Short mmCIF file of C-alpha atoms and ligand atoms in Angstrom, two decimals:
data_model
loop_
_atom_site.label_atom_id
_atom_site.label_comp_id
_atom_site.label_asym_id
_atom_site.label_seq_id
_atom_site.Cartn_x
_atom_site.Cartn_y
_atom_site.Cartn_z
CA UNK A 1 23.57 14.08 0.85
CA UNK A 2 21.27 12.42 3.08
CA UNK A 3 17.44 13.22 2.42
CA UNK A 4 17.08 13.76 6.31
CA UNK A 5 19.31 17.15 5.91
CA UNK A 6 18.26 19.88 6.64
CA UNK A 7 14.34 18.89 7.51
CA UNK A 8 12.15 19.71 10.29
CA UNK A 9 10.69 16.13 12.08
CA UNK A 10 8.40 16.20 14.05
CA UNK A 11 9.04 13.29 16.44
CA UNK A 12 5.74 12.67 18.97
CA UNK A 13 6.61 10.18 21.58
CA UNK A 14 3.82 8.73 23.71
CA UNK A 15 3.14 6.52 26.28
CA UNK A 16 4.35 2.70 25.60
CA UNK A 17 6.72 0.87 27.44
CA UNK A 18 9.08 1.35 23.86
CA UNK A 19 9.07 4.84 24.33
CA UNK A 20 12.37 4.72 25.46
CA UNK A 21 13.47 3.31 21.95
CA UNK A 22 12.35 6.77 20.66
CA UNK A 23 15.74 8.22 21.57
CA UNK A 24 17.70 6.10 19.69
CA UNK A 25 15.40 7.12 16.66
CA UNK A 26 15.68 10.87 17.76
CA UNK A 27 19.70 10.32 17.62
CA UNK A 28 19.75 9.03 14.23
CA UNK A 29 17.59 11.45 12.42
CA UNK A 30 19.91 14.09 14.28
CA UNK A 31 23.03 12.49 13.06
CA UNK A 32 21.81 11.97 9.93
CA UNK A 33 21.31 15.63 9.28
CA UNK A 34 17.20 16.09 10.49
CA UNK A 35 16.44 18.92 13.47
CA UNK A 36 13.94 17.13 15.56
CA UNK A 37 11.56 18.50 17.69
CA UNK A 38 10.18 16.03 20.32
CA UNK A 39 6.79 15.98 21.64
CA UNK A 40 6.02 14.08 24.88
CA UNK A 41 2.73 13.28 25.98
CA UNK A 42 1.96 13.06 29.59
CA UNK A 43 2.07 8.93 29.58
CA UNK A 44 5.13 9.20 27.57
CA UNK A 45 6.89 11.04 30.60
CA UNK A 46 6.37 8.05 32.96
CA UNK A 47 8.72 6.32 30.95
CA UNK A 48 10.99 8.73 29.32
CA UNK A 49 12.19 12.72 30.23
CA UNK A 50 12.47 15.14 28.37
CA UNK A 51 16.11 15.20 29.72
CA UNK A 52 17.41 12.31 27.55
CA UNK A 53 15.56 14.18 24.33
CA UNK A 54 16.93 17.41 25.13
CA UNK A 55 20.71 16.19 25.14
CA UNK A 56 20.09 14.14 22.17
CA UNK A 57 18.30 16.68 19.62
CA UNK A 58 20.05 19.85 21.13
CA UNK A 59 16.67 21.49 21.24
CA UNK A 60 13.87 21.87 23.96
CA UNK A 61 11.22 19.32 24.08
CA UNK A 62 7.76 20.26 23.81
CA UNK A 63 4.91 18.96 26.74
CA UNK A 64 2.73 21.68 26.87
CA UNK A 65 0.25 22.76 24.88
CA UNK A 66 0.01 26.74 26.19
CA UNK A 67 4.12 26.77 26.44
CA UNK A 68 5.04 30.11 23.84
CA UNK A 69 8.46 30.44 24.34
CA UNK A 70 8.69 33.52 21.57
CA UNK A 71 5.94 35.94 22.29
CA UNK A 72 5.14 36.24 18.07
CA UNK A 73 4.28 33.12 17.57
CA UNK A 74 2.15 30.64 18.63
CA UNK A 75 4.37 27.64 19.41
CA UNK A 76 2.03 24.72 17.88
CA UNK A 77 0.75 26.19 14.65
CA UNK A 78 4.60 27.16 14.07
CA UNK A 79 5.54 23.89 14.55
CA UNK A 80 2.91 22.40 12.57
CA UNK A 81 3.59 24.59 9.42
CA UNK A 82 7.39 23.82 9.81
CA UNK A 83 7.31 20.16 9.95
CA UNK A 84 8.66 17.92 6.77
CA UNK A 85 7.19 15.16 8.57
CA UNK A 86 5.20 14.35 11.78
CA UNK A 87 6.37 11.14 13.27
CA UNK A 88 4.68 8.99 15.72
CA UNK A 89 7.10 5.88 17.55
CA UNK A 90 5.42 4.79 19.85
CA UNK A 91 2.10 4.71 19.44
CA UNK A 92 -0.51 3.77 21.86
CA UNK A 93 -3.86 2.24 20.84
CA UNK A 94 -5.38 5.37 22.83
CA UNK A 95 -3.23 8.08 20.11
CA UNK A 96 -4.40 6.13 17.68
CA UNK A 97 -8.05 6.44 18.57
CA UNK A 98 -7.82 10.11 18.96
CA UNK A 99 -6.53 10.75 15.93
CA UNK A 100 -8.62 9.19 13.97
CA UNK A 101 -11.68 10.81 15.44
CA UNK A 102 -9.60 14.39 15.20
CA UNK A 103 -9.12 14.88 18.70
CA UNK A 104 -6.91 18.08 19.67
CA UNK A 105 -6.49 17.64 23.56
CA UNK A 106 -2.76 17.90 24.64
CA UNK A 107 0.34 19.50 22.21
CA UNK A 108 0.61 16.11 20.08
CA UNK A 109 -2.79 15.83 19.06
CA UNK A 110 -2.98 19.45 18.04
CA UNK A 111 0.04 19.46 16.25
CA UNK A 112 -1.63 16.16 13.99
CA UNK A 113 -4.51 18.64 13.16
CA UNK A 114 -2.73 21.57 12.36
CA UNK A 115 0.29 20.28 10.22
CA UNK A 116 0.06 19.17 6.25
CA UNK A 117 3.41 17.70 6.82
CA UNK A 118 3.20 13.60 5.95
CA UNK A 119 1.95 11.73 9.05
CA UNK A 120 3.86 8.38 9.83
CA UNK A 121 2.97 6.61 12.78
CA UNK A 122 4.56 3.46 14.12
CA UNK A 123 2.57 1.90 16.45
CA UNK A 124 3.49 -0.74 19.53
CA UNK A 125 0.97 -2.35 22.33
CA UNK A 126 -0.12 -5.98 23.47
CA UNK A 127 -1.09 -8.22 20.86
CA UNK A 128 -4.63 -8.03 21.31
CA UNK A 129 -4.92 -4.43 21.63
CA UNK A 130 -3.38 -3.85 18.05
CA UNK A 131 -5.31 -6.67 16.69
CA UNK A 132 -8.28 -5.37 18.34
CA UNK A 133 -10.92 -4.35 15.77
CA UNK A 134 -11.52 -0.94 17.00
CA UNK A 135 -7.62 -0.37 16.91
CA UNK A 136 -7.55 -1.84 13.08
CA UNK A 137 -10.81 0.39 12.15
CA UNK A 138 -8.43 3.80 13.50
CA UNK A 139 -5.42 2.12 11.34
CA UNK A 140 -7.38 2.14 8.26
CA UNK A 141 -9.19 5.58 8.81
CA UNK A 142 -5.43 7.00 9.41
CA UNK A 143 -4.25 5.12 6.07
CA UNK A 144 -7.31 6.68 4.26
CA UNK A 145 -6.24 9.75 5.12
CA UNK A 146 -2.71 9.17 3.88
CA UNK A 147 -0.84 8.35 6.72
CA UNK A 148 2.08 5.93 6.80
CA UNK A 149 2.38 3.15 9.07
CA UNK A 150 5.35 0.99 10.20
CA UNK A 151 3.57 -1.81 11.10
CA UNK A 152 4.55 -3.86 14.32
CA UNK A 153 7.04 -6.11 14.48
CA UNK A 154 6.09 -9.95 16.38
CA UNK A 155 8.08 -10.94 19.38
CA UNK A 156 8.28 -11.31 22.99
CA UNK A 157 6.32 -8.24 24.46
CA UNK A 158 6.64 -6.34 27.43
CA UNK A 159 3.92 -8.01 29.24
CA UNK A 160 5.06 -11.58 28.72
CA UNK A 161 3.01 -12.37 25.71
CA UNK A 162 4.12 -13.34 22.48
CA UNK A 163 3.04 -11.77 19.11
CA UNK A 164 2.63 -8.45 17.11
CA UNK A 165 2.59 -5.80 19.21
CA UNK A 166 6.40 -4.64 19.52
CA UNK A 167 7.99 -1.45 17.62
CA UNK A 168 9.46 -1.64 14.57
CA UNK A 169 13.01 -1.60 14.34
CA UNK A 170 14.72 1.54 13.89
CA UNK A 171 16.01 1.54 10.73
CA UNK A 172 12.57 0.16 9.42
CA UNK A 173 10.77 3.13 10.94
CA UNK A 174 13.77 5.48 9.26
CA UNK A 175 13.05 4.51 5.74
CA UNK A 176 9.82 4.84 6.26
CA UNK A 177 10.58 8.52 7.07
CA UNK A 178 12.92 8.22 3.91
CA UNK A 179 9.73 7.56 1.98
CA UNK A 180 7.79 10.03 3.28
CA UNK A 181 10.19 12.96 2.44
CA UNK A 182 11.30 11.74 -0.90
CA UNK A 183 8.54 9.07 -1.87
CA UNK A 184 10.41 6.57 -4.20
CA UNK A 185 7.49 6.49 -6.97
CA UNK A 186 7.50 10.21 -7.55
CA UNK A 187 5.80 11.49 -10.84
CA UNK A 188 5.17 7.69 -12.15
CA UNK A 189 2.36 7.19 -13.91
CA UNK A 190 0.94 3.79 -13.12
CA UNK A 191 -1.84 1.71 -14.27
CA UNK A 192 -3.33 -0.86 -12.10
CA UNK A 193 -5.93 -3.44 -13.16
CA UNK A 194 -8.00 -5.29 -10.47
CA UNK A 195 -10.67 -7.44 -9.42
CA UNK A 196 -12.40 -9.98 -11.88
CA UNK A 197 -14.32 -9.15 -15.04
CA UNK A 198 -17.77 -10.37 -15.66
CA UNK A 199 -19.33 -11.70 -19.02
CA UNK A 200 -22.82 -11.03 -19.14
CA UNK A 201 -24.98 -14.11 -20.03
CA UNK A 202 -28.58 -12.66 -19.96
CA UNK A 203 -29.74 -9.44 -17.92
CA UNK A 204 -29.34 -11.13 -14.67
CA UNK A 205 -26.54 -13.40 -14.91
CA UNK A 206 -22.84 -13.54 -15.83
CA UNK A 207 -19.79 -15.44 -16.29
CA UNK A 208 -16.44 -14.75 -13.38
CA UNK A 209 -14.46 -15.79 -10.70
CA UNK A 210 -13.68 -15.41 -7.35
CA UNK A 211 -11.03 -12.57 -7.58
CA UNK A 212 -11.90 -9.96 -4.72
CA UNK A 213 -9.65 -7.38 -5.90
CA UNK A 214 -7.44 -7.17 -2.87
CA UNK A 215 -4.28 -7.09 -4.21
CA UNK A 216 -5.02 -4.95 -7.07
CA UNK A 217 -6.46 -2.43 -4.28
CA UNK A 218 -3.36 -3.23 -2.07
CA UNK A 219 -0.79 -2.09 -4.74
CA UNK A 220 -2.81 1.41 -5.82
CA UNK A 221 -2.85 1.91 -2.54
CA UNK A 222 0.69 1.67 -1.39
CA UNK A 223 1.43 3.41 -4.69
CA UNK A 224 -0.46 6.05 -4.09
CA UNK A 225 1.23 6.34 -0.46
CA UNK A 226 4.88 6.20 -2.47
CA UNK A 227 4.01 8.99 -4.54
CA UNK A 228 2.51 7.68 -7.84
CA UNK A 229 -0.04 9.41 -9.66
CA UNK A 230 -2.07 5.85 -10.15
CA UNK A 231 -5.02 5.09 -12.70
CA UNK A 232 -7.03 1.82 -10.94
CA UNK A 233 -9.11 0.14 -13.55
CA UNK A 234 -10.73 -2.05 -11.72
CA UNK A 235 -13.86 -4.95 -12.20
CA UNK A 236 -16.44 -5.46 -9.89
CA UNK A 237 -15.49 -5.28 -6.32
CA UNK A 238 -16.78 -4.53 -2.66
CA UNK A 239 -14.07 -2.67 -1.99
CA UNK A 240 -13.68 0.82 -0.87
CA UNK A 241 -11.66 2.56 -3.46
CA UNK A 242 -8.03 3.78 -2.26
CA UNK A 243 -8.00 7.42 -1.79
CA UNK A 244 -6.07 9.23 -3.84
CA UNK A 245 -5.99 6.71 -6.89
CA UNK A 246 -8.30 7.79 -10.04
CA UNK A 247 -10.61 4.96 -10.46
CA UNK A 248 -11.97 3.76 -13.55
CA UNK A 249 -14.61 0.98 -12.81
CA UNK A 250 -15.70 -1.52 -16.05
CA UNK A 251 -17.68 -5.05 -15.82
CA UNK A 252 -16.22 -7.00 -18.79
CA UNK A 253 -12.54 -7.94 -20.32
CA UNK A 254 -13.52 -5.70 -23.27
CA UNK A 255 -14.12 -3.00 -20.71
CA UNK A 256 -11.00 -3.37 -19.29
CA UNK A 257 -8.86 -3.32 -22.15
CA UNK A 258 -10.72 -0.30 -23.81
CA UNK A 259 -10.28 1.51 -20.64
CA UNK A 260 -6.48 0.83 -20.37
CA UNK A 261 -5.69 1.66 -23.66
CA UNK A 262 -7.75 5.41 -23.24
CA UNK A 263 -4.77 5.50 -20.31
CA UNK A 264 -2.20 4.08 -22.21
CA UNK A 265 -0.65 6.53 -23.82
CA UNK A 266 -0.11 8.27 -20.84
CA UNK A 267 1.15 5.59 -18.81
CA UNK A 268 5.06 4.54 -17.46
CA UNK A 269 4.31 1.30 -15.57
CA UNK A 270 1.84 -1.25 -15.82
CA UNK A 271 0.57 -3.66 -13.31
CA UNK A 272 -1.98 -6.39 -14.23
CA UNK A 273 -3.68 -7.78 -11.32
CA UNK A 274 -6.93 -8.39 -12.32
CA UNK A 275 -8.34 -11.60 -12.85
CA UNK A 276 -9.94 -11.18 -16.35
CA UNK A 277 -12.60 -14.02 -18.14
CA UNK A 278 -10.31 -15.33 -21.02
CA UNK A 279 -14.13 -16.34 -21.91
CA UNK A 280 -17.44 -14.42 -22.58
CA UNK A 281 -21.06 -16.05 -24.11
CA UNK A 282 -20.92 -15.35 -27.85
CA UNK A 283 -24.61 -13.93 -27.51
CA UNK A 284 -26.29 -12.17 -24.52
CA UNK A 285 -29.45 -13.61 -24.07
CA UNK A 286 -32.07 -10.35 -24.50
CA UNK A 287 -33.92 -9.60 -20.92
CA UNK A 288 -33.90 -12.77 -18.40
CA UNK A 289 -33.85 -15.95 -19.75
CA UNK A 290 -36.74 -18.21 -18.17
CA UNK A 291 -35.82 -22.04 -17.28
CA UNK A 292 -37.32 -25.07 -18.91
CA UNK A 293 -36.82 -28.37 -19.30
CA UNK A 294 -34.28 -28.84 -22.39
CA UNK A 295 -30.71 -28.33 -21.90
CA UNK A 296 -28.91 -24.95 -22.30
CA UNK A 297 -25.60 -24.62 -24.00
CA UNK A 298 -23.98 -21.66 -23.89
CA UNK A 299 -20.90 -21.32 -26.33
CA UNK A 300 -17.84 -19.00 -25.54
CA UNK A 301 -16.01 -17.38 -27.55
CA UNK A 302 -12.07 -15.72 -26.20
CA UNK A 303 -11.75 -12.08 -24.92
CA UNK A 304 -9.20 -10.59 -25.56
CA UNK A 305 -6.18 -10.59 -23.70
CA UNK A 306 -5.26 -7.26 -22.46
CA UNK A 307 -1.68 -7.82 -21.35
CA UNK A 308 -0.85 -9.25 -23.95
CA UNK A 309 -2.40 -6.34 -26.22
CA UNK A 310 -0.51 -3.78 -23.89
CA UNK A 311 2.77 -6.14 -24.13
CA UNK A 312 2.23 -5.44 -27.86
CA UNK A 313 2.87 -1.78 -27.98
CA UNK A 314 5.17 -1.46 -24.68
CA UNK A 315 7.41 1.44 -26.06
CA UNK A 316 9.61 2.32 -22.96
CA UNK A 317 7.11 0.91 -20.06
CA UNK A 318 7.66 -1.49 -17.47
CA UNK A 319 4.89 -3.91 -17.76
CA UNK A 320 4.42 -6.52 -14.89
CA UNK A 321 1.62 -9.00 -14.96
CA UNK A 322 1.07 -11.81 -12.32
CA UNK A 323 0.24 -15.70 -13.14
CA UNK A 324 -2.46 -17.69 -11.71
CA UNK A 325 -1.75 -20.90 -11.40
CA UNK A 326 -2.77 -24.33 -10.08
CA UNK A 327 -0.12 -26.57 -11.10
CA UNK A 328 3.79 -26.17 -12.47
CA UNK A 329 3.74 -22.62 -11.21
CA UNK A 330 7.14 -21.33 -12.36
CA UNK A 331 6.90 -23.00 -15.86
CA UNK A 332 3.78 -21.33 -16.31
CA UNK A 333 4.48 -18.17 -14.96
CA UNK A 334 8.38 -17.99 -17.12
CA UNK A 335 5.94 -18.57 -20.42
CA UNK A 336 3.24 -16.20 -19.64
CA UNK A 337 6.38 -13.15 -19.22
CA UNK A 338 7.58 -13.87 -22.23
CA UNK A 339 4.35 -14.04 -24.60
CA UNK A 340 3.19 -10.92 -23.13
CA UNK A 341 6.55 -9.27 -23.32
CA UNK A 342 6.78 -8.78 -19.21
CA UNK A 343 9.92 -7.38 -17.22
CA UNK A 344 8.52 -8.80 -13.97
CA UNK A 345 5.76 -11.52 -13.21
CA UNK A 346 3.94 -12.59 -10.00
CA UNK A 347 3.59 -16.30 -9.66
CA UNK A 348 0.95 -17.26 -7.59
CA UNK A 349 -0.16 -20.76 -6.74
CA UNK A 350 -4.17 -20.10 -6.38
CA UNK A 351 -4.95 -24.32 -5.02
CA UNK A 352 -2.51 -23.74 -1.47
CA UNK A 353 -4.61 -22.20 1.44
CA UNK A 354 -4.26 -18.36 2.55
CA UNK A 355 -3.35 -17.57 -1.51
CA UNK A 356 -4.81 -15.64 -4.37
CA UNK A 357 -8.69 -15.47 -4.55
CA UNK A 358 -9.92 -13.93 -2.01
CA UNK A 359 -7.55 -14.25 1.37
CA UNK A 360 -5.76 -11.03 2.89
CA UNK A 361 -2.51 -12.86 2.38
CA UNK A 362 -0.19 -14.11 -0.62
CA UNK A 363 2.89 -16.56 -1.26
CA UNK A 364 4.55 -14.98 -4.23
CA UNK A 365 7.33 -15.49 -5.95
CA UNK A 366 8.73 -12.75 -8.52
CA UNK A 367 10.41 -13.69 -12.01
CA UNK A 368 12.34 -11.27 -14.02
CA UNK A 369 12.92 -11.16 -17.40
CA UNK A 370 16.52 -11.20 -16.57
CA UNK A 371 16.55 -14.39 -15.34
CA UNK A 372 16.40 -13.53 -11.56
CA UNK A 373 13.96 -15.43 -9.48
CA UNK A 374 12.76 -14.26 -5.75
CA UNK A 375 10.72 -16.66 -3.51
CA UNK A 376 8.93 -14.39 -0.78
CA UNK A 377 7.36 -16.28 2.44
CA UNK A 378 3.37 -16.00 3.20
CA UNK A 379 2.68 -12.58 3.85
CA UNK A 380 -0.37 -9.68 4.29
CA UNK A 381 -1.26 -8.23 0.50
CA UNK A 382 0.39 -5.25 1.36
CA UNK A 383 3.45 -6.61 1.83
CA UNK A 384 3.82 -8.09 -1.47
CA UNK A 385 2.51 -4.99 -2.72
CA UNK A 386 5.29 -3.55 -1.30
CA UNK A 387 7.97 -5.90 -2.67
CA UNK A 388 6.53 -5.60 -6.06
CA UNK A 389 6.81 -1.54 -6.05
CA UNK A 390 10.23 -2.29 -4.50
CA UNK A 391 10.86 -4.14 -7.55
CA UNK A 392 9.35 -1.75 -10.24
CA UNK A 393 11.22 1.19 -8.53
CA UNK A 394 14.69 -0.78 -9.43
CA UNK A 395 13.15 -1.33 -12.86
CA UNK A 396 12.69 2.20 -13.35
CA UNK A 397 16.03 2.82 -11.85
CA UNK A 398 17.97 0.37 -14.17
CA UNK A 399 16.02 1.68 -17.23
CA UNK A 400 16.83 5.39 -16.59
CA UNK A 401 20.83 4.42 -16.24
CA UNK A 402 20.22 2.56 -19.63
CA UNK A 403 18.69 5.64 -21.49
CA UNK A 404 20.90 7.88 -19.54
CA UNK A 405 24.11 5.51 -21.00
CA UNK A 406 22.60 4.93 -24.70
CA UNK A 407 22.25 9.12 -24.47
N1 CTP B 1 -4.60 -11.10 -18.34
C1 CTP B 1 -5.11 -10.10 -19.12
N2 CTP B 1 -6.13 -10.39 -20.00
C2 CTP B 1 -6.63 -11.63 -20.09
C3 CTP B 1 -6.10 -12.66 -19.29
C4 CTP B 1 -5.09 -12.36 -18.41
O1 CTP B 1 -4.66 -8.96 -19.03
N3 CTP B 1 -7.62 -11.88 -20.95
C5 CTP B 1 -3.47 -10.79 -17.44
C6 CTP B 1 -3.77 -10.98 -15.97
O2 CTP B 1 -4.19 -9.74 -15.39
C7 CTP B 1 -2.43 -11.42 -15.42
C8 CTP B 1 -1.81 -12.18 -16.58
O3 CTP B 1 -2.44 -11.71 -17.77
O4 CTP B 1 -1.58 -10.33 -15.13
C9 CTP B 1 -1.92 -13.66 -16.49
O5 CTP B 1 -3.24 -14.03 -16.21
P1 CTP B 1 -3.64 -15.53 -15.92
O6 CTP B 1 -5.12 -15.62 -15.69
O7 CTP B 1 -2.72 -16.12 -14.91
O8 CTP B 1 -3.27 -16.28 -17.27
P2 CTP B 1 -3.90 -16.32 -18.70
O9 CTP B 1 -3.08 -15.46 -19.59
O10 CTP B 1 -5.36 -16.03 -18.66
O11 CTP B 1 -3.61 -17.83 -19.10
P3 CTP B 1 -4.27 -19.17 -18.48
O12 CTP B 1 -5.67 -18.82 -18.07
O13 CTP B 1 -4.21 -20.13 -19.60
O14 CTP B 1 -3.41 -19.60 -17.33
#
């Protein structure tokens, strides 16, 4: 059975010049089983009527805010509390903007505030209005608050220019539905480490690295958003936390690993994207240590490594780890899954620009411990982060069918 049976979508359509793809999404969440009630705004019926909508869903479309077609109820709060899922395609900069400062002026806008149904919104507009900043401050409020996006796609726009802008395709925007009604990581406990560690050398200064935590961030965060109840231990960072993740915040590697193995326990998939010291001083100097003139060795003794630790004691988990590396990348990564007993490991090449430390994008690729290799092209944090829960999801999958055989 199709997870779009029998469940109420809430389908608001405003004005962009890809409103009319709207209907072809309408028609396949009605064949595929969904009763969709379509919401036009006023800009939206300059390119579209309610007409097409009407013969596609088989139900009336809604325009007006003060429309009660049944005397008991009031039509938008009924709607609200009915919906499985509200979703936006298109969506303008301008719906954008209002709903991320909560406004409730026309029927769409009100249904957003009164519905607790799972919000996903996928946006189209000229290039530099969606890459505008105060369009990508709304996108983040709206993610904050839990919605989904579908980002654009890039191509030849409407109004000649070239770039991201246009709406998603169909079936992308579908399964993001999909994931909003049954959200793929459902009841798994995950464990994410992030950011760097640092190694205190006196009071005032320490031993680290670059790591900014972004990708550590990115994957609670899109875990979170597919359902998993996620534990972020995380090192220092200047980044906000993701909502919805429990956040456990430590300094050193022997931090870190005390605070994942208090989770442990408790735990069904592990992903280790933090950038830990594999060195700390052997002493912390006491208080600030003043300069002079004579030379100051400091000698280091190893940390422990926590992947490996948790790699140690895996029991039935899926542990994934990623690989930093500067030079034979795929060597280094294959060894570094198999002494820390890894199903899955990241390899990332941390010398080529717009990579690891620091930069909002990654060029990954994924080894398995089955052998299977996956080269993914330069893309935005999230992306990978998406892959990779892509990837642990099958994980999970295959090692359920395994128990569930062995049973
Ligand atoms: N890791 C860890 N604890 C450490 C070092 C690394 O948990 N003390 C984890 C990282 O989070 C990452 C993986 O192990 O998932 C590999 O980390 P990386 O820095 O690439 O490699 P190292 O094991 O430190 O080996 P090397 O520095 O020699 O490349």
């Amino acid at each position: 059975m199709s997870v779009f049976e029998g469940k109420h979508i809430l389908l608001g359509v405003t004005g962009s010049i890809a409103a009319y793809k709207a209907a072809d999404i309408a028609s396949k969440l009605t064949q595929a089983g969904a009763e969709v009630d379509v919401v036009l705004t006023e800009h939206a019926r300059r390119f579209v009527t309610e007409v097409t909508f009407r013969a596609i869903t088989r139900r009336p479309v809604l325009i007006d805010l003060f429309d009660e077609p049944e005397e008991r109820q009031i039509a938008h709060i009924h709607l609200a509390k009915r919906a499985d899922v509200l979703l936006i395609a298109p969506a303008t900069a301008n719906i954008l903007a209002k709903l991320a400062v909560g406004l409730a002026d026309d029927l769409l806008t009100t249904l957003a505030l009164a519905t607790q149904a799972k919000v996903v919104i996928a946006p189209a507009m000229n290039t530099v209005m969606w890459q505008h900043p105060a369009t990508q401050h709304n996108v983040r409020i709206l993610e904050e608050r839990g919605a989904l996006f579908v980002y654009p796609a890039e191509g030849m726009l409407a109004c000649g220019d070239v770039g991201a802008g246009k709406l998603a395709d169909t079936p992308t925007i579908l399964s993001a539905v999909e994931t909003a009604l049954a959200p793929p990581l459902r009841g798994v406990r995950l464990l994410v480490t992030a950011g760097p560690t640092e190694e205190p050398v006196d009071a005032v200064r320490h031993l680290s690295n670059p790591s900014s935590g972004k990708m550590g961030y990115a994957i609670a965060q899109e875990a979170v958003r597919q359902g998993a109840e996620v534990t972020l231990v995380t090192g220092p960072t200047l980044l906000d936390p993701p909502a919805g993740a429990r956040v456990v915040r430590v300094r050193s590697a022997q931090q870190m690993l005390d605070a994942c193995l208090q989770v442990y326990d408790g735990v069904d998939v592990v992903i280790a994207a933090a950038a830990v010291s594999d060195y700390r001083p052997a002493e912390v100097w006491q208080g600030k240590r003043k300069k002079g003139e004579e030379e100051w060795t400091i000698r280091l003794v190893p940390n422990p490594d926590i992947l490996r630790t948790l790699g140690e004691r895996k029991g039935g988990r899926i542990l994934v780890g990623f690989a930093a590396e500067t030079h034979e990348l795929l060597e280094n990564a294959q060894k570094k899954l198999l002494e820390k007993n890894l199903d899955l490991i990241v390899a990332n090449d941390v010398s080529q620009e717009g990579t690891g430390f620091r930069a909002d994008t990654n060029r990954v690729t994924l080894l398995w411990a089955s052998g299977r290799q996956e080269q993914l092209p330069l893309m935005s944090k999230r992306e990978v982060a998406r892959h990779l829960l892509q990837a642990v999801c099958d994980l999970l999958r295959a090692a359920k069918a395994t128990k569930g055989a062995s049973a």
